[in-house]
PDB file of C-alpha atoms in Angstrom:
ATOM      1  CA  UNK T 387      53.414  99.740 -26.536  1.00 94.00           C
ATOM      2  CA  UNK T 388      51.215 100.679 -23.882  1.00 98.00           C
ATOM      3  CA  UNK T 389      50.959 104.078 -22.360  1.00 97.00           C
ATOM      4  CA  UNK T 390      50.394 105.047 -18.474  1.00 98.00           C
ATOM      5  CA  UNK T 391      49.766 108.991 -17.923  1.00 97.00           C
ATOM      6  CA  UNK T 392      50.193 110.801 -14.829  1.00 97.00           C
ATOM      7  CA  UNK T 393      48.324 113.528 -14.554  1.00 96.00           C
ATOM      8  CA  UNK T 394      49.751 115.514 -11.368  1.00 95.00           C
ATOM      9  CA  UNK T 395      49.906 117.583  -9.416  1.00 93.00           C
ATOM     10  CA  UNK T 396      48.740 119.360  -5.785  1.00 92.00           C
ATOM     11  CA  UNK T 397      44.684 119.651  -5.299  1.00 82.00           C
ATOM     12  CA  UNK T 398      43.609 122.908  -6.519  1.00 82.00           C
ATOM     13  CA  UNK T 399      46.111 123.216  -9.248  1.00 84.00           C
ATOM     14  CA  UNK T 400      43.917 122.362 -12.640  1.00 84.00           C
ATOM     15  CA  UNK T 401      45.580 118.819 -12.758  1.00 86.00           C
ATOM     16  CA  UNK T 402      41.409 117.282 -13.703  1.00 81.00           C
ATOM     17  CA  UNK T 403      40.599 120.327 -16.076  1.00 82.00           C
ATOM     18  CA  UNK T 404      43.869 118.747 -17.397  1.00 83.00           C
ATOM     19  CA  UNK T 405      43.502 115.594 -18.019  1.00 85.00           C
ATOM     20  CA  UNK T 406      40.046 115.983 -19.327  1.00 81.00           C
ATOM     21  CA  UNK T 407      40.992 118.050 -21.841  1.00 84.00           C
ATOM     22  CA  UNK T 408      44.227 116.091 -23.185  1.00 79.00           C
ATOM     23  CA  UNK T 409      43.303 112.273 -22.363  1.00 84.00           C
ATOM     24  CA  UNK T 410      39.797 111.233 -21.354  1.00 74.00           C
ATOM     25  CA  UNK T 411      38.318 111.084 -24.646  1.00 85.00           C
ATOM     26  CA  UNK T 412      41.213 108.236 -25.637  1.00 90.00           C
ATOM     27  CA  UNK T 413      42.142 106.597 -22.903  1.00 93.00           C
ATOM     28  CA  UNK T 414      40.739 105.769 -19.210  1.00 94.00           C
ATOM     29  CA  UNK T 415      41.150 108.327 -16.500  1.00 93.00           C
ATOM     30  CA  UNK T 416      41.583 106.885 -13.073  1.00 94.00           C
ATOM     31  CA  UNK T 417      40.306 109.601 -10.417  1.00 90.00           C
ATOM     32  CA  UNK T 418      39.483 108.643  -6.936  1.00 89.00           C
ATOM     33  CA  UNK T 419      37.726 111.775  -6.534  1.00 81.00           C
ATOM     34  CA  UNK T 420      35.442 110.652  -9.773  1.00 87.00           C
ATOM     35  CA  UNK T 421      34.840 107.819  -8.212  1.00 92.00           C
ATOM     36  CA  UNK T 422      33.991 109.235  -4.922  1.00 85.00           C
ATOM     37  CA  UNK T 423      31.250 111.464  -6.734  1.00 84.00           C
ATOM     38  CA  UNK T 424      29.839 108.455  -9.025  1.00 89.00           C
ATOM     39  CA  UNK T 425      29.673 105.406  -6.270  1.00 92.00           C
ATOM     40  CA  UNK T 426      28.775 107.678  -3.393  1.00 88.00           C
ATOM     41  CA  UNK T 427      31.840 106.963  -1.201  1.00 90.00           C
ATOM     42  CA  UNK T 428      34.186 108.493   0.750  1.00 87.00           C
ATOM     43  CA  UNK T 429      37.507 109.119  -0.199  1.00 83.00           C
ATOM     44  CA  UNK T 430      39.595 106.273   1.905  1.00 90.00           C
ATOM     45  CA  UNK T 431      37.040 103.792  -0.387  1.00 94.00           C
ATOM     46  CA  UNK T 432      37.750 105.934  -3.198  1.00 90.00           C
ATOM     47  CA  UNK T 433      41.336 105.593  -3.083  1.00 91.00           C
ATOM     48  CA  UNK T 434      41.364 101.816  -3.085  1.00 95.00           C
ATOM     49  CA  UNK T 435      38.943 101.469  -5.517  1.00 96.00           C
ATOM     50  CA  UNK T 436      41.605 103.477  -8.047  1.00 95.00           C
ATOM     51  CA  UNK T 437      44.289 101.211  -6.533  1.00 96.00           C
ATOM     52  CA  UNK T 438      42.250  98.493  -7.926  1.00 97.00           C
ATOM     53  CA  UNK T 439      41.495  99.751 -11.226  1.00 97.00           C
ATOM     54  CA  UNK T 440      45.024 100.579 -12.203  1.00 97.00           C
ATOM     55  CA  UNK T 441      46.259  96.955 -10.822  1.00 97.00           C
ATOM     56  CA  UNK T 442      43.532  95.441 -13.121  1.00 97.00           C
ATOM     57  CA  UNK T 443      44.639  98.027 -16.039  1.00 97.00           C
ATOM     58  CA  UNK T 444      48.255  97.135 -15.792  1.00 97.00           C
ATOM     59  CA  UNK T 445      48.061  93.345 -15.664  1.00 97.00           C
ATOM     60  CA  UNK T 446      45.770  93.915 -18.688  1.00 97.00           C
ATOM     61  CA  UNK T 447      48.609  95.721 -20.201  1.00 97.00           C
ATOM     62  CA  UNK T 448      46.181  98.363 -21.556  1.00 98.00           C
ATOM     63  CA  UNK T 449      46.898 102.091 -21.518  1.00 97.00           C
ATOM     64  CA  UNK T 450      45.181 104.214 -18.968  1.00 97.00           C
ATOM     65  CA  UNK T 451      45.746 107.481 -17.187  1.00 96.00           C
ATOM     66  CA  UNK T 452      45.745 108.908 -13.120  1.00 95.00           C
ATOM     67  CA  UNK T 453      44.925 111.972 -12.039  1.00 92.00           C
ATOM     68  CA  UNK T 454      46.536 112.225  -8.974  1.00 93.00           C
ATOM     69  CA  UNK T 455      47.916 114.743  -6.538  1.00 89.00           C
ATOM     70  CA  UNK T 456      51.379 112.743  -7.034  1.00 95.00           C
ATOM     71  CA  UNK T 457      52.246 113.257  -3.424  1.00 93.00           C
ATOM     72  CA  UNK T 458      52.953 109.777  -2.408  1.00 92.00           C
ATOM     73  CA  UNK T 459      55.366 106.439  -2.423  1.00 95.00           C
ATOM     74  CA  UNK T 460      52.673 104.553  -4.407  1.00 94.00           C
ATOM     75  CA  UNK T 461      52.926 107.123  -7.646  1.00 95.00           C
ATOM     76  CA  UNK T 462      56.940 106.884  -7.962  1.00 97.00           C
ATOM     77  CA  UNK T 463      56.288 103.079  -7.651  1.00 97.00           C
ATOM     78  CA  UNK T 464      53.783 101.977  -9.840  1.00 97.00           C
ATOM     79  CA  UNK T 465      56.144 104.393 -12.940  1.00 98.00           C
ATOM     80  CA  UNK T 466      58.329 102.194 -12.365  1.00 98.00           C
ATOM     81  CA  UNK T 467      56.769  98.722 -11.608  1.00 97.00           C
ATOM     82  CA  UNK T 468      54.923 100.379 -15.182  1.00 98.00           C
ATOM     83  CA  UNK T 469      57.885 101.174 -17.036  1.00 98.00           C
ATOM     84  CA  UNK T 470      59.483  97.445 -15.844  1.00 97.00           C
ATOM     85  CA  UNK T 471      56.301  95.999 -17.448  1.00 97.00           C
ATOM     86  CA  UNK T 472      57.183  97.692 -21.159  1.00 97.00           C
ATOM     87  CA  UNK T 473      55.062 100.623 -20.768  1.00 98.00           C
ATOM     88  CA  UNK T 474      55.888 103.935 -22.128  1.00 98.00           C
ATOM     89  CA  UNK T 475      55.255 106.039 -18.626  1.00 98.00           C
ATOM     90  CA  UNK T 476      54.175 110.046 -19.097  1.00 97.00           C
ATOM     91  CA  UNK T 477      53.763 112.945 -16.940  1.00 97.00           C
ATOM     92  CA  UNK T 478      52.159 115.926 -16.938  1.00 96.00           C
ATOM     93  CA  UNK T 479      52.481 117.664 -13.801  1.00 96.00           C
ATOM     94  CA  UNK T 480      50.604 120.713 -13.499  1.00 96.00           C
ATOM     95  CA  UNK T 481      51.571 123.224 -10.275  1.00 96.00           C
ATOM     96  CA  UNK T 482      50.600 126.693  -9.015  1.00 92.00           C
ATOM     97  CA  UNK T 483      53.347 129.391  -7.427  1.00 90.00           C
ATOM     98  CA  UNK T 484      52.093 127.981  -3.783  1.00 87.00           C
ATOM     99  CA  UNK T 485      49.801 126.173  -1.517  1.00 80.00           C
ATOM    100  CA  UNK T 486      47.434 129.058  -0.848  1.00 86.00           C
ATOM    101  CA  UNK T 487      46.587 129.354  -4.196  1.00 81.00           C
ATOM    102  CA  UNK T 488      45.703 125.625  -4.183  1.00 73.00           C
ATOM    103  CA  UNK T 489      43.467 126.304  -0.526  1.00 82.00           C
ATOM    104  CA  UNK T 490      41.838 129.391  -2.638  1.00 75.00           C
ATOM    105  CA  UNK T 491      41.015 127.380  -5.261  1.00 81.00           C
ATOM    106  CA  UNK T 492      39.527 124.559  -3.581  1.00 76.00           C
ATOM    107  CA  UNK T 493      37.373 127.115  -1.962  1.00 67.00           C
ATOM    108  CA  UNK T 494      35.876 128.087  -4.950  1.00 75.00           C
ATOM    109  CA  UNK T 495      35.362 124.861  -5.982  1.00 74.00           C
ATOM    110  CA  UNK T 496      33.575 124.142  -2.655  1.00 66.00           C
ATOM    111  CA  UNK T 497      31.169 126.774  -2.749  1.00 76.00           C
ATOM    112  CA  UNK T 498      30.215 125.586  -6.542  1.00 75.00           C
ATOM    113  CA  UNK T 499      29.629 121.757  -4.860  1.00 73.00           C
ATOM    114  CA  UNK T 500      32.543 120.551  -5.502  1.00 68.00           C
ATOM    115  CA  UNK T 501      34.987 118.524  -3.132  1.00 72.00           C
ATOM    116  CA  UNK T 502      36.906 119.763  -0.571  1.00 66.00           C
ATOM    117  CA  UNK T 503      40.306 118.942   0.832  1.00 72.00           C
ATOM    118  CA  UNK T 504      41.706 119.883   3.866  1.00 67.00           C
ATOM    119  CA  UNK T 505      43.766 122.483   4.341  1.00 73.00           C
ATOM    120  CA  UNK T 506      46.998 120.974   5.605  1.00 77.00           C
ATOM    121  CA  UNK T 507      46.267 118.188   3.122  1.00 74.00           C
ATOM    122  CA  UNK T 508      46.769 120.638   0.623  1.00 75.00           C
ATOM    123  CA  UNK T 509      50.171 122.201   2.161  1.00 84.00           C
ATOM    124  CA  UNK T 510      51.513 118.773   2.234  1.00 85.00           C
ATOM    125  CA  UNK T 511      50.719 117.134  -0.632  1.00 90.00           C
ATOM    126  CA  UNK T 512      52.188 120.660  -2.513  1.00 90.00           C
ATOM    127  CA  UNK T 513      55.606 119.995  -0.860  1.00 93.00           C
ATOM    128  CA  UNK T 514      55.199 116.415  -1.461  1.00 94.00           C
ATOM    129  CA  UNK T 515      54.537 116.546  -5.034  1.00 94.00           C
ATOM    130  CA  UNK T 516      57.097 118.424  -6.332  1.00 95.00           C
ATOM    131  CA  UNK T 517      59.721 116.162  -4.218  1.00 95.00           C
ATOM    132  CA  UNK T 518      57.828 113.540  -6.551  1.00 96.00           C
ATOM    133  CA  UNK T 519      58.225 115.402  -9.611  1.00 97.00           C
ATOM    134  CA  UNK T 520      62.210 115.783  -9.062  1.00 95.00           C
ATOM    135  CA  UNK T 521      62.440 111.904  -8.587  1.00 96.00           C
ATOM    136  CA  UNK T 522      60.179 111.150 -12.028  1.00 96.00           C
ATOM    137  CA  UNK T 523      62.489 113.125 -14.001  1.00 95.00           C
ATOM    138  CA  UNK T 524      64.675 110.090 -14.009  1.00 94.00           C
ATOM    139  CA  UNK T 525      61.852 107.523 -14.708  1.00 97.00           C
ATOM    140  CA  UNK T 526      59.130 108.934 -17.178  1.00 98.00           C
ATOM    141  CA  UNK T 527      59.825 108.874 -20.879  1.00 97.00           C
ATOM    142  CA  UNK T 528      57.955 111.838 -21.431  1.00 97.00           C
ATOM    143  CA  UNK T 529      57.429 115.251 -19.128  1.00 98.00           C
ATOM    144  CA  UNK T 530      55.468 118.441 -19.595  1.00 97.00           C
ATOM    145  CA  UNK T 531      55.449 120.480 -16.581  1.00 97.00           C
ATOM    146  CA  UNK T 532      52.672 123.646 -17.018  1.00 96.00           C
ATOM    147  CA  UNK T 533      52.553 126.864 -14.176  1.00 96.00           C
ATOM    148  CA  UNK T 534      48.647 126.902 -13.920  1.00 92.00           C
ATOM    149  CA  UNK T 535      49.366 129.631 -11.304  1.00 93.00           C
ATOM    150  CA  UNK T 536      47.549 132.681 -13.798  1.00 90.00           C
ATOM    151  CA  UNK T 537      44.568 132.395 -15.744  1.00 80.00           C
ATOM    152  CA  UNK T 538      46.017 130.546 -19.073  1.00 85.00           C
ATOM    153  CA  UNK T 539      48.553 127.599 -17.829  1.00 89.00           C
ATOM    154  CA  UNK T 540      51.928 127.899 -19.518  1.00 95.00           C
ATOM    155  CA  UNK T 541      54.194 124.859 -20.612  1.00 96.00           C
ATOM    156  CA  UNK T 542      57.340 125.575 -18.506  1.00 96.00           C
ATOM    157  CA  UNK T 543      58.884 122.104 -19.542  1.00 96.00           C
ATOM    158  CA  UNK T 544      58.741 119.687 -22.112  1.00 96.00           C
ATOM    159  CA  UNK T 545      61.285 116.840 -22.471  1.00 96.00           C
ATOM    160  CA  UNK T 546      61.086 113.593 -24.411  1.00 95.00           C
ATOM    161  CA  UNK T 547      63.598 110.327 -23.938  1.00 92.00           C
ATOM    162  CA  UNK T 548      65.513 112.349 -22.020  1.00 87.00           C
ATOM    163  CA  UNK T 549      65.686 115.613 -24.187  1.00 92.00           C
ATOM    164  CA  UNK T 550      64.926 118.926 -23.176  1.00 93.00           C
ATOM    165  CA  UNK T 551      62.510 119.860 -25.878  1.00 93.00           C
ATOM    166  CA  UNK T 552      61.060 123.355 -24.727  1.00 93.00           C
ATOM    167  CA  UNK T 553      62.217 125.003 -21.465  1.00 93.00           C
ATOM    168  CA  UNK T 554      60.670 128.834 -21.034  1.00 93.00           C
ATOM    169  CA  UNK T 555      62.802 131.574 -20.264  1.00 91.00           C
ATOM    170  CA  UNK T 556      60.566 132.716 -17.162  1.00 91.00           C
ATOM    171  CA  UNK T 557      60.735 129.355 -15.004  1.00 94.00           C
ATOM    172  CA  UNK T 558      58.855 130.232 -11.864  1.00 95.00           C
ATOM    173  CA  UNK T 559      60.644 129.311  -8.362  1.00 95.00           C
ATOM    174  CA  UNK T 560      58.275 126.051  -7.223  1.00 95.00           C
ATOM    175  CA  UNK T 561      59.840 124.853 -10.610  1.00 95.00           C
ATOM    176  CA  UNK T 562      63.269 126.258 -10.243  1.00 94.00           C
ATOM    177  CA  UNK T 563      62.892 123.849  -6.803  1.00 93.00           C
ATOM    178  CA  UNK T 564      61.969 120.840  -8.777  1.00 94.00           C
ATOM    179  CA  UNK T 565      63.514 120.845 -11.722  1.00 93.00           C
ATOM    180  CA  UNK T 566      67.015 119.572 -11.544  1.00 91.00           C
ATOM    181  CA  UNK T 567      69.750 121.775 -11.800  1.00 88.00           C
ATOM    182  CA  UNK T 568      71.166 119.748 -15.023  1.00 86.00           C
ATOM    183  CA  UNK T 569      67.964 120.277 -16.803  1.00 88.00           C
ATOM    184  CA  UNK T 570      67.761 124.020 -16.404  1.00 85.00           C
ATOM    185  CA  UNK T 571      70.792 124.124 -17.530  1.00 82.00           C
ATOM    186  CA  UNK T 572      70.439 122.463 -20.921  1.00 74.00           C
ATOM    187  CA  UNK T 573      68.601 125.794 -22.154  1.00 60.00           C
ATOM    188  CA  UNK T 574      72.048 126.521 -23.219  1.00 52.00           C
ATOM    189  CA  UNK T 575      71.999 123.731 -25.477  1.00 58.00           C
ATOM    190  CA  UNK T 576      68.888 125.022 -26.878  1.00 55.00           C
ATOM    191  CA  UNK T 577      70.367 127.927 -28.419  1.00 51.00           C
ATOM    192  CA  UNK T 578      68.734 130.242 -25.225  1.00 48.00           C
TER     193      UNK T 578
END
């Protein structure tokens, strides 16, 4: 069965360091900012150029990952235009405790020449992506949801065909947001 990953998340939240780390060594990582910084073009370019890639990927039926800030229609579509096509869809969604701390960390990546992202690009694609994250509770197979807000990311979330498989005692509040109330409350049923 094939396997789509969706690495998300807001910019400025760790969601590349991510996905380099847990997938790009087995499986392709679509990144429009990658490939922005290996063709030379802008991001609008960028973007379709992913678009294309993943089409291509999917009616190949191969397995193949996106990191992607997880803020828009197109995401929550494609899970399920994936999932509709026999793949096993995954998520790891990887957050910080706000939007400044995204802005912050973009800075710092700007000043060691990396990209930048506006600023209200960054405030609304935070609020946008955990919206996204409440609605792919019902559609991915597989979540992990990590706080990357300190200096080691914690797993706040993990649940597997629909089972709550680790849920931490200190969930922070942009998760408490996103998380749906019937989830949180299965920590019961994990003896908690």
């Amino acid at each position: 069965m094939p396997q789509i990953w969706f690495i998300g998340g807001p910019n400025g939240a760790g969601k590349t360091t991510m996905a380099n780390r847990w997938l790009a060594d087995r499986i392709p990582i679509i990144s429009p900012d990658s490939i922005s910084a290996l063709h030379g073009v802008g991001p609008v370019q960028a973007g379709k150029m992913a678009i294309k890639e993943q089409e291509r990927l999917l009616a190949e039926n191969a397995s193949f990952g996106i990191d992607t800030t997880f803020s828009g229609k197109r995401e929550i579509d494609l899970m399920l235009r994936a999932k509709e096509a026999g793949y096993k869809v995954n998520l790891v969604f990887v957050c910080v405790a706000d939007a400044m701390i995204c802005k912050f960390r973009i800075n710092e990546r700007v000043a060691n020449n990396g990209h930048a992202v506006p600023s209200e690009d960054v405030a609304r694609r935070y609020d946008r992506s955990l919206s996204n994250l409440t609605i792919a509770f019902d559609i991915a197979e597989r979540v992990f949801v990590f706080d990357n807000t300190r200096a080691s990311r914690k797993l706040i979330l993990s649940i597997e065909n629909g089972r709550v498989k680790h849920l931490s005692n200190n969930i922070p509040e942009w998760a408490r947001q996103a998380i749906p109330n019937s989830i949180i409350a299965s920590r019961r049923e994990l003896g908690r």
